[in-house]
Amino acid sequence: SEISFRRSVFCISLIVPILFYYSLKQRFEKGNDLLLILLASTILLSPYFRTSSYWGLEENYGIICLLSSYLFLNLFLKSIKTKTPKTFFYLLFLIFFSSLCAYFDQKLIIVPIICFFKIMRSPIETKIKIFSLCLYFFLSLPYLYLIKIWGGIFPIKLTEYRNLGNNLYFGHIVYATSIIGFYLFPFLFF
């Protein structure tokens, strides 16, 4: 049902502050844990994040994949320096999560591009770089097909719906009011 779908998206969205905490912990290893938890929980104040969580939108999946890509990119780069056997697995997860970013939110297409160039500039063997190139190409085939169908990187319907602003629909007012309420909630709360 629609309610159970929205609840599941809401529960999955609660992973974002946890991943954000681990990203901060990885970046600031000697940082105060309480301060990092407080900083990671600031994402819960974002009206965009809360709205996406409540209404069951897919943007938070993109944020999850973005933070996972960041974590695995750092693990991959650290494992190259220490030459651990987990390097290949970190690379696989990095390519997978960075490729998923573009599927969940087209604005995040920059993430796989950055990760790809980081992999290509890293001091790893040439055959692993070629494998990474092939895997990125293989994972981008569905998106390349969508670009061909859409005639660009965004869906055709998305640009058609933007012209609906000329008409006033009363159902949209209720929807917009609820979104404005979510955006104003932190200010009213504090």
XYZ file of N, CA, C and O in Angstrom:
760
model
N 0.839 -1.182 0.000
C 0.000 0.000 0.000
C 0.882 1.242 0.000
O 2.084 1.171 0.263
N 0.253 2.367 -0.255
C 0.999 3.619 -0.315
C 1.585 3.984 1.053
O 2.727 4.442 1.143
N 0.826 3.754 2.098
C 1.299 4.091 3.447
C 2.507 3.241 3.828
O 3.492 3.758 4.372
N 2.462 1.951 3.544
C 3.599 1.095 3.894
C 4.819 1.446 3.053
O 5.954 1.362 3.539
N 4.602 1.853 1.805
C 5.725 2.293 0.988
C 6.363 3.544 1.575
O 7.585 3.631 1.704
N 5.538 4.524 1.964
C 6.083 5.746 2.540
C 6.779 5.473 3.865
O 7.815 6.078 4.173
N 6.239 4.556 4.659
C 6.900 4.195 5.924
C 8.252 3.531 5.671
O 9.214 3.773 6.396
N 8.308 2.668 4.662
C 9.589 2.001 4.373
C 10.629 3.000 3.886
O 11.798 2.921 4.270
N 10.214 3.965 3.052
C 11.151 5.004 2.606
C 11.604 5.844 3.792
O 12.782 6.199 3.901
N 10.694 6.137 4.710
C 11.048 6.898 5.899
C 12.081 6.145 6.739
O 13.071 6.725 7.189
N 11.872 4.841 6.934
C 12.819 4.043 7.730
C 14.176 3.934 7.039
O 15.217 4.021 7.696
N 14.160 3.754 5.736
C 15.422 3.674 4.995
C 16.146 5.020 5.043
O 17.371 5.068 5.118
N 15.400 6.108 5.045
C 16.013 7.439 5.104
C 16.731 7.689 6.416
O 17.609 8.549 6.490
N 16.378 6.945 7.451
C 17.074 7.106 8.736
C 18.512 6.592 8.688
O 19.287 6.832 9.612
N 18.874 5.914 7.609
C 20.263 5.461 7.424
C 21.173 6.646 7.106
O 22.362 6.607 7.422
N 20.626 7.700 6.526
C 21.438 8.840 6.086
C 22.243 9.471 7.222
O 23.454 9.667 7.083
N 21.647 9.804 8.381
C 22.476 10.383 9.449
C 23.559 9.427 9.942
O 24.662 9.864 10.309
N 23.281 8.133 9.916
C 24.291 7.148 10.343
C 25.460 7.134 9.369
O 26.633 7.165 9.781
N 25.153 7.097 8.077
C 26.224 7.135 7.073
C 26.981 8.459 7.120
O 28.207 8.491 6.940
N 26.252 9.545 7.374
C 26.894 10.844 7.483
C 27.838 10.881 8.680
O 28.943 11.436 8.603
N 27.440 10.269 9.782
C 28.315 10.190 10.955
C 29.588 9.413 10.623
O 30.696 9.838 10.958
N 29.447 8.250 9.975
C 30.631 7.456 9.636
C 31.526 8.175 8.628
O 32.747 8.036 8.676
N 30.929 8.954 7.749
C 31.733 9.749 6.817
C 32.525 10.809 7.564
O 33.715 11.028 7.283
N 31.875 11.476 8.511
C 32.573 12.471 9.321
C 33.639 11.819 10.198
O 34.735 12.359 10.372
N 33.321 10.664 10.756
C 34.268 9.945 11.606
C 35.489 9.512 10.805
O 36.613 9.548 11.302
N 35.261 9.116 9.573
C 36.369 8.713 8.709
C 37.249 9.911 8.354
O 38.473 9.796 8.293
N 36.625 11.050 8.152
C 37.367 12.261 7.782
C 38.082 12.876 8.980
O 39.212 13.312 8.884
N 37.404 12.915 10.129
C 37.959 13.498 11.341
C 38.118 12.396 12.382
O 37.312 12.278 13.306
N 39.157 11.596 12.246
C 39.347 10.419 13.090
C 39.515 10.766 14.564
O 39.074 10.037 15.430
N 40.135 11.886 14.848
C 40.380 12.262 16.239
C 39.338 13.245 16.762
O 39.518 13.834 17.814
N 38.235 13.400 16.031
C 37.193 14.344 16.439
C 36.382 13.813 17.611
O 36.322 12.614 17.887
N 35.728 14.717 18.304
C 34.863 14.390 19.425
C 33.614 13.673 18.887
O 32.917 14.192 18.012
N 33.330 12.481 19.400
C 32.207 11.690 18.897
C 30.867 12.387 19.099
O 30.000 12.340 18.219
N 30.680 13.023 20.235
C 29.421 13.710 20.496
C 29.212 14.857 19.512
O 28.110 15.060 19.004
N 30.262 15.586 19.218
C 30.175 16.670 18.258
C 29.883 16.138 16.849
O 29.084 16.717 16.110
N 30.498 15.019 16.502
C 30.244 14.424 15.183
C 28.812 13.903 15.070
O 28.186 14.018 14.010
N 28.274 13.334 16.156
C 26.874 12.888 16.152
C 25.938 14.081 15.995
O 24.973 14.034 15.222
N 26.232 15.147 16.699
C 25.411 16.354 16.597
C 25.486 16.927 15.188
O 24.463 17.313 14.608
N 26.664 16.957 14.618
C 26.831 17.467 13.260
C 26.136 16.571 12.236
O 25.509 17.066 11.297
N 26.216 15.255 12.436
C 25.557 14.325 11.511
C 24.037 14.421 11.608
O 23.331 14.183 10.620
N 23.523 14.771 12.769
C 22.066 14.858 12.923
C 21.502 16.172 12.392
O 20.283 16.319 12.329
N 22.351 17.105 11.985
C 21.829 18.354 11.419
C 21.107 18.113 10.103
O 20.284 18.947 9.694
N 21.392 17.014 9.436
C 20.682 16.714 8.188
C 19.197 16.498 8.447
O 18.362 16.701 7.566
N 18.843 16.128 9.676
C 17.433 15.942 10.023
C 16.678 17.264 10.073
O 15.449 17.274 10.056
N 17.388 18.375 10.131
C 16.755 19.688 10.118
C 16.449 20.161 8.701
O 15.731 21.137 8.522
N 17.014 19.498 7.715
C 16.809 19.904 6.328
C 15.376 19.626 5.894
O 14.918 18.482 5.906
N 14.655 20.661 5.491
C 13.280 20.443 5.038
C 13.220 19.564 3.787
O 12.285 18.784 3.625
N 14.194 19.692 2.921
C 14.228 18.872 1.705
C 14.349 17.391 2.067
O 13.652 16.542 1.517
N 15.226 17.100 3.021
C 15.414 15.718 3.460
C 14.153 15.189 4.133
O 13.699 14.079 3.855
N 13.558 15.984 5.006
C 12.356 15.547 5.714
C 11.182 15.357 4.754
O 10.417 14.407 4.874
N 11.033 16.272 3.810
C 9.948 16.154 2.843
C 10.109 14.897 2.004
O 9.142 14.165 1.774
N 11.325 14.643 1.546
C 11.576 13.431 0.753
C 11.316 12.177 1.572
O 10.807 11.182 1.047
N 11.668 12.215 2.841
C 11.433 11.055 3.704
C 9.953 10.823 3.949
O 9.479 9.698 3.896
N 9.235 11.893 4.216
C 7.821 11.759 4.574
C 6.966 11.347 3.380
O 6.091 10.487 3.496
N 7.201 11.955 2.236
C 6.358 11.691 1.076
C 6.818 10.493 0.256
O 6.201 10.166 -0.760
N 7.883 9.845 0.647
C 8.334 8.644 -0.050
C 9.011 8.935 -1.370
O 8.867 8.163 -2.312
N 9.751 10.033 -1.456
C 10.465 10.370 -2.685
C 11.810 9.651 -2.720
O 12.327 9.219 -1.692
N 12.391 9.554 -3.896
C 13.598 8.740 -4.044
C 14.895 9.527 -3.891
O 15.975 8.946 -4.005
N 14.848 10.818 -3.614
C 16.077 11.607 -3.513
C 16.985 11.137 -2.387
O 18.200 11.228 -2.486
N 16.412 10.634 -1.302
C 17.233 10.189 -0.181
C 18.042 8.941 -0.520
O 19.098 8.705 0.055
N 17.556 8.141 -1.465
C 18.351 7.003 -1.921
C 19.636 7.491 -2.590
O 20.689 6.879 -2.455
N 19.522 8.586 -3.317
C 20.712 9.183 -3.924
C 21.704 9.668 -2.882
O 22.916 9.520 -3.042
N 21.183 10.237 -1.788
C 22.061 10.699 -0.710
C 22.739 9.504 -0.038
O 23.921 9.562 0.298
N 22.005 8.415 0.139
C 22.591 7.202 0.720
C 23.723 6.687 -0.158
O 24.812 6.345 0.328
N 23.490 6.651 -1.470
C 24.530 6.177 -2.387
C 25.704 7.148 -2.449
O 26.856 6.725 -2.570
N 25.438 8.446 -2.335
C 26.502 9.448 -2.317
C 27.411 9.244 -1.108
O 28.646 9.207 -1.231
N 26.812 9.099 0.073
C 27.610 8.900 1.285
C 28.335 7.554 1.266
O 29.485 7.458 1.706
N 27.693 6.514 0.733
C 28.353 5.208 0.611
C 29.532 5.288 -0.352
O 30.584 4.698 -0.106
N 29.360 6.037 -1.435
C 30.465 6.221 -2.385
C 31.639 6.922 -1.724
O 32.795 6.545 -1.923
N 31.325 7.944 -0.929
C 32.384 8.663 -0.225
C 33.131 7.741 0.743
O 34.364 7.751 0.809
N 32.382 6.940 1.488
C 33.012 6.011 2.427
C 33.910 5.018 1.709
O 35.058 4.790 2.105
N 33.402 4.409 0.641
C 34.189 3.410 -0.072
C 35.339 4.034 -0.854
O 36.370 3.390 -1.045
N 35.195 5.266 -1.300
C 36.314 5.938 -1.965
C 37.461 6.145 -0.984
O 38.621 5.868 -1.308
N 37.135 6.597 0.215
C 38.188 6.784 1.221
C 38.805 5.453 1.643
O 40.030 5.359 1.818
N 37.971 4.426 1.807
C 38.512 3.103 2.151
C 39.399 2.563 1.034
O 40.452 1.972 1.291
N 38.990 2.777 -0.197
C 39.772 2.324 -1.345
C 41.120 3.049 -1.395
O 42.168 2.406 -1.576
N 41.112 4.366 -1.229
C 42.362 5.120 -1.297
C 43.299 4.781 -0.139
O 44.516 4.729 -0.311
N 42.736 4.527 1.052
C 43.568 4.120 2.187
C 44.125 2.713 1.993
O 45.258 2.429 2.368
N 43.332 1.821 1.411
C 43.790 0.445 1.226
C 44.882 0.346 0.161
O 45.688 -0.578 0.191
N 44.906 1.283 -0.760
C 45.995 1.307 -1.752
C 47.311 1.613 -1.060
O 48.336 0.994 -1.347
N 47.280 2.574 -0.141
C 48.500 2.962 0.570
C 49.025 1.840 1.454
O 50.222 1.623 1.565
N 48.101 1.118 2.110
C 48.527 0.045 3.014
C 48.611 -1.310 2.326
O 49.036 -2.284 2.933
N 48.159 -1.364 1.064
C 48.198 -2.588 0.255
C 47.472 -3.758 0.928
O 48.008 -4.843 1.062
N 46.246 -3.515 1.345
C 45.445 -4.569 1.956
C 44.745 -5.388 0.866
O 44.507 -4.894 -0.236
N 44.409 -6.637 1.168
C 43.727 -7.467 0.160
C 42.270 -7.054 -0.088
O 41.652 -7.527 -1.031
N 41.718 -6.178 0.742
C 40.329 -5.740 0.574
C 40.181 -4.654 -0.491
O 39.062 -4.225 -0.779
N 41.250 -4.230 -1.092
C 41.224 -3.133 -2.060
C 40.248 -3.403 -3.198
O 39.484 -2.530 -3.604
N 40.262 -4.616 -3.720
C 39.397 -4.954 -4.850
C 37.918 -4.887 -4.459
O 37.091 -4.408 -5.237
N 37.579 -5.333 -3.256
C 36.189 -5.273 -2.805
C 35.740 -3.832 -2.586
O 34.608 -3.468 -2.911
N 36.621 -3.006 -2.027
C 36.299 -1.593 -1.872
C 36.063 -0.946 -3.233
O 35.171 -0.120 -3.391
N 36.862 -1.334 -4.208
C 36.714 -0.803 -5.553
C 35.364 -1.203 -6.156
O 34.671 -0.379 -6.762
N 34.973 -2.461 -5.986
C 33.686 -2.918 -6.512
C 32.520 -2.153 -5.890
O 31.606 -1.711 -6.594
N 32.544 -1.996 -4.579
C 31.464 -1.268 -3.901
C 31.481 0.214 -4.287
O 30.424 0.832 -4.411
N 32.657 0.776 -4.455
C 32.771 2.173 -4.877
C 32.132 2.377 -6.250
O 31.324 3.295 -6.445
N 32.458 1.517 -7.190
C 31.898 1.628 -8.541
C 30.385 1.409 -8.504
O 29.627 2.132 -9.155
N 29.939 0.432 -7.731
C 28.508 0.133 -7.661
C 27.717 1.307 -7.088
O 26.739 1.770 -7.680
N 28.117 1.813 -5.920
C 27.354 2.885 -5.278
C 27.461 4.202 -6.036
O 26.490 4.959 -6.117
N 28.631 4.490 -6.603
C 28.732 5.734 -7.367
C 27.901 5.666 -8.642
O 27.342 6.671 -9.072
N 27.788 4.489 -9.239
C 26.931 4.353 -10.423
C 25.456 4.480 -10.060
O 24.663 5.036 -10.831
N 25.071 3.975 -8.900
C 23.676 4.085 -8.465
C 23.255 5.529 -8.223
O 22.065 5.855 -8.341
N 24.200 6.389 -7.883
C 23.875 7.800 -7.634
C 23.155 8.421 -8.825
O 22.175 9.149 -8.656
N 23.632 8.134 -10.024
C 23.034 8.733 -11.223
C 21.632 8.195 -11.478
O 20.798 8.889 -12.059
N 21.363 6.964 -11.060
C 20.037 6.391 -11.283
C 18.999 6.927 -10.305
O 17.832 7.061 -10.649
N 19.412 7.215 -9.085
C 18.464 7.713 -8.096
C 18.191 9.201 -8.231
O 17.096 9.661 -7.931
N 19.196 9.961 -8.638
C 19.020 11.403 -8.785
C 19.978 11.886 -9.873
O 21.196 11.774 -9.714
N 19.434 12.432 -10.955
C 20.275 12.823 -12.082
C 21.250 13.948 -11.735
O 22.260 14.111 -12.397
N 20.941 14.711 -10.682
C 21.864 15.765 -10.262
C 23.177 15.182 -9.747
O 24.200 15.855 -9.755
N 23.145 13.944 -9.299
C 24.329 13.315 -8.719
C 25.189 12.603 -9.760
O 26.034 11.785 -9.407
N 25.024 12.920 -11.022
C 25.823 12.282 -12.068
C 27.303 12.657 -11.926
O 28.179 11.952 -12.420
N 27.570 13.726 -11.211
C 28.956 14.149 -10.996
C 29.713 13.166 -10.103
O 30.932 13.046 -10.198
N 28.994 12.430 -9.242
C 29.646 11.509 -8.298
C 30.388 10.387 -9.020
O 31.574 10.161 -8.749
N 29.770 9.658 -9.964
C 30.545 8.624 -10.655
C 31.693 9.192 -11.491
O 32.723 8.544 -11.648
N 31.511 10.418 -11.992
C 32.590 11.036 -12.773
C 33.788 11.313 -11.883
O 34.939 10.990 -12.235
N 33.547 11.871 -10.703
C 34.643 12.158 -9.766
C 35.320 10.863 -9.320
O 36.553 10.759 -9.297
N 34.507 9.858 -8.968
C 35.072 8.580 -8.516
C 35.877 7.911 -9.628
O 36.936 7.332 -9.368
N 35.373 7.994 -10.850
C 36.095 7.401 -11.979
C 37.468 8.035 -12.138
O 38.481 7.328 -12.296
N 37.540 9.366 -12.093
C 38.826 10.028 -12.242
C 39.749 9.778 -11.056
O 40.967 9.694 -11.214
N 39.182 9.640 -9.855
C 40.013 9.290 -8.690
C 40.615 7.899 -8.857
O 41.774 7.667 -8.498
N 39.827 6.967 -9.386
C 40.330 5.611 -9.608
C 41.417 5.628 -10.672
O 42.478 4.994 -10.519
N 41.199 6.361 -11.747
C 42.170 6.393 -12.846
C 43.470 7.089 -12.444
O 44.531 6.764 -12.965
N 43.398 8.022 -11.511
C 44.608 8.717 -11.053
C 45.307 7.998 -9.905
O 46.394 8.391 -9.510
N 44.689 6.958 -9.373
C 45.286 6.244 -8.241
C 46.413 5.341 -8.729
O 46.421 4.894 -9.878
N 47.352 5.031 -7.838
C 48.499 4.180 -8.223
C 48.174 2.687 -8.135
O 48.759 1.963 -7.332
N 47.249 2.229 -8.941
C 46.924 0.809 -8.982
C 47.345 0.257 -10.339
O 47.709 1.003 -11.244
N 47.267 -1.050 -10.452
C 47.688 -1.697 -11.689
C 46.798 -1.286 -12.854
O 45.622 -0.992 -12.682
N 47.366 -1.336 -14.045
C 46.627 -0.944 -15.246
C 45.455 -1.877 -15.523
O 44.381 -1.427 -15.953
N 45.605 -3.161 -15.239
C 44.499 -4.086 -15.508
C 43.305 -3.807 -14.590
O 42.158 -3.994 -14.989
N 43.533 -3.318 -13.373
C 42.433 -2.952 -12.476
C 41.762 -1.675 -12.980
O 40.534 -1.540 -12.898
N 42.547 -0.756 -13.542
C 41.954 0.453 -14.124
C 41.093 0.108 -15.337
O 40.001 0.662 -15.510
N 41.552 -0.825 -16.160
C 40.766 -1.252 -17.322
C 39.495 -1.971 -16.861
O 38.416 -1.763 -17.422
N 39.626 -2.799 -15.828
C 38.445 -3.460 -15.256
C 37.448 -2.427 -14.741
O 36.241 -2.564 -14.952
N 37.928 -1.393 -14.075
C 37.056 -0.327 -13.560
C 36.361 0.397 -14.705
O 35.158 0.688 -14.627
N 37.091 0.678 -15.759
C 36.507 1.331 -16.925
C 35.397 0.478 -17.535
O 34.309 0.978 -17.841
N 35.648 -0.808 -17.682
C 34.641 -1.723 -18.245
C 33.415 -1.829 -17.338
O 32.276 -1.838 -17.824
N 33.643 -1.901 -16.030
C 32.522 -2.012 -15.098
C 31.685 -0.735 -15.083
O 30.449 -0.801 -15.070
N 32.331 0.435 -15.108
C 31.586 1.691 -15.197
C 30.780 1.755 -16.492
O 29.632 2.190 -16.498
N 31.387 1.326 -17.587
C 30.668 1.330 -18.865
C 29.470 0.385 -18.822
O 28.374 0.736 -19.255
N 29.673 -0.806 -18.283
C 28.588 -1.783 -18.184
C 27.442 -1.255 -17.322
O 26.264 -1.399 -17.672
N 27.763 -0.620 -16.190
C 26.731 -0.101 -15.294
C 26.067 1.167 -15.834
O 24.996 1.550 -15.357
N 26.683 1.817 -16.813
C 26.087 3.027 -17.381
C 25.229 2.742 -18.606
O 24.551 3.644 -19.099
N 25.221 1.520 -19.098
C 24.435 1.200 -20.295
C 22.945 1.519 -20.147
O 22.353 2.116 -21.058
N 22.287 1.161 -19.030
C 20.862 1.538 -18.917
C 20.649 3.047 -18.932
O 19.687 3.540 -19.519
N 21.556 3.794 -18.305
C 21.413 5.251 -18.294
C 21.657 5.832 -19.680
O 20.969 6.775 -20.095
N 22.611 5.282 -20.416
C 22.846 5.730 -21.784
C 21.624 5.458 -22.663
O 21.272 6.259 -23.532
N 20.957 4.341 -22.411
C 19.727 4.030 -23.139
C 18.635 5.042 -22.798
O 17.900 5.488 -23.679
N 18.512 5.409 -21.526
C 17.529 6.413 -21.130
C 17.829 7.773 -21.756
O 16.918 8.494 -22.164
N 19.102 8.132 -21.832
C 19.481 9.393 -22.477
C 19.050 9.375 -23.935
O 18.558 10.376 -24.467
N 19.209 8.231 -24.582
C 18.794 8.108 -25.987
C 17.276 8.268 -26.117
O 16.786 8.964 -27.001
N 16.525 7.639 -25.216
C 15.058 7.731 -25.272
C 14.587 9.147 -24.954
O 13.715 9.689 -25.630
N 15.160 9.756 -23.916
C 14.730 11.078 -23.470
C 15.219 12.196 -24.392
O 14.648 13.278 -24.405
N 16.337 11.970 -25.066
C 16.933 13.035 -25.865
C 17.751 13.991 -25.018
O 18.081 15.091 -25.441
N 18.102 13.609 -23.819
C 18.895 14.414 -22.889
C 19.030 13.648 -21.583
O 18.589 12.503 -21.473
N 19.643 14.287 -20.572
C 19.860 13.561 -19.318
C 18.646 13.605 -18.394
O 18.614 12.924 -17.383
N 17.625 14.418 -18.730
C 16.414 14.493 -17.923
C 15.225 13.955 -18.713
O 15.176 14.090 -19.933
N 14.233 13.373 -18.025
C 13.052 12.861 -18.722
C 12.268 13.970 -19.427
O 12.238 15.113 -18.978
N 11.626 13.613 -20.508
C 10.823 14.571 -21.278
C 9.670 15.089 -20.437
O 9.349 16.271 -20.450
N 9.021 14.212 -19.675
C 7.863 14.605 -18.859
C 8.240 15.664 -17.828
O 7.430 16.509 -17.477
N 9.486 15.617 -17.343
C 9.924 16.585 -16.342
C 9.882 17.995 -16.902
O 9.424 18.925 -16.237
N 10.313 18.167 -18.130
C 10.291 19.504 -18.721
C 8.886 19.913 -19.122
O 8.560 21.093 -19.106
N 8.010 18.946 -19.470
C 6.628 19.278 -19.811
C 5.851 19.745 -18.589
O 5.039 20.656 -18.672
N 6.095 19.125 -17.422
C 5.361 19.484 -16.219
C 5.732 20.861 -15.696
O 4.989 21.456 -14.946
N 6.852 21.361 -16.064
C 7.266 22.678 -15.576
C 6.428 23.799 -16.191
O 6.421 24.908 -15.702
N 5.728 23.530 -17.267
C 4.883 24.542 -17.894
C 3.480 24.585 -17.288
O 2.635 25.323 -17.776
N 3.213 23.816 -16.250
C 1.883 23.795 -15.632
C 1.636 24.982 -14.710
O 0.563 25.108 -14.157
N 2.596 25.859 -14.529
C 2.446 26.984 -13.614
C 1.428 28.007 -14.053
O 1.047 28.886 -13.293
N 0.943 27.936 -15.280
C -0.029 28.904 -15.769
C -1.425 28.648 -15.214
O -2.252 29.541 -15.182
N -1.705 27.435 -14.783
C -3.025 27.086 -14.264
C -2.959 26.913 -12.753
O -1.964 26.435 -12.223
N -4.031 27.292 -12.057
C -4.097 27.148 -10.608
C -5.022 25.983 -10.273
O -6.203 26.000 -10.614
N -4.455 24.971 -9.604
C -5.233 23.816 -9.185
C -5.285 23.817 -7.659
O -4.242 23.892 -7.000
N -6.473 23.730 -7.097
C -6.627 23.839 -5.652
C -6.008 22.660 -4.905
O -5.603 22.799 -3.770
N -5.913 21.512 -5.542
C -5.231 20.373 -4.925
C -3.758 20.643 -4.701
O -3.158 20.159 -3.747
N -3.162 21.445 -5.573
C -1.750 21.786 -5.420
C -1.516 22.715 -4.237
O -0.446 22.715 -3.638
N -2.512 23.530 -3.911
C -2.368 24.453 -2.783
C -2.236 23.668 -1.475
O -1.405 23.993 -0.626
N -3.028 22.630 -1.311
C -2.949 21.804 -0.101
C -1.583 21.125 -0.025
O -0.937 21.101 1.028
N -1.127 20.584 -1.138
C 0.177 19.915 -1.181
C 1.298 20.919 -0.874
O 2.200 20.637 -0.080
N 1.238 22.091 -1.490
C 2.268 23.105 -1.273
C 2.258 23.605 0.165
O 3.315 23.862 0.757
N 1.084 23.730 0.759
C 0.989 24.185 2.147
C 1.628 23.181 3.098
O 2.306 23.572 4.054
N 1.437 21.892 2.825
C 2.062 20.893 3.697
C 3.582 20.928 3.570
O 4.306 20.778 4.560
N 4.093 21.151 2.372
C 5.546 21.254 2.193
C 6.079 22.498 2.902
O 7.116 22.447 3.570
N 5.378 23.620 2.783
C 5.806 24.843 3.468
C 5.796 24.625 4.976
O 6.693 25.083 5.693
N 4.801 23.885 5.485
C 4.763 23.571 6.915
C 5.968 22.755 7.357
O 6.538 22.998 8.419
N 6.380 21.782 6.524
C 7.572 21.001 6.848
C 8.824 21.868 6.847
O 9.719 21.697 7.651
N 8.880 22.822 5.940
C 10.046 23.695 5.876
C 10.106 24.637 7.069
O 11.178 24.995 7.536
N 8.963 25.067 7.557
C 8.917 26.014 8.675
C 8.963 25.338 10.041
O 9.174 26.005 11.050
N 8.790 24.034 10.115
C 8.724 23.327 11.397
C 9.947 23.567 12.295
O 9.772 23.844 13.479
N 11.188 23.461 11.787
C 12.332 23.704 12.696
C 12.341 25.106 13.281
O 12.687 25.300 14.452
N 11.919 26.090 12.496
C 11.897 27.458 13.011
C 10.826 27.631 14.077
O 11.039 28.313 15.069
N 9.681 27.002 13.875
C 8.621 27.076 14.876
C 8.989 26.283 16.126
O 8.643 26.675 17.244
N 9.702 25.185 15.941
C 10.091 24.332 17.068
C 11.115 25.025 17.943
O 11.033 24.980 19.164
N 12.100 25.681 17.325
C 13.145 26.326 18.101
C 12.764 27.746 18.480
O 13.310 28.364 19.302
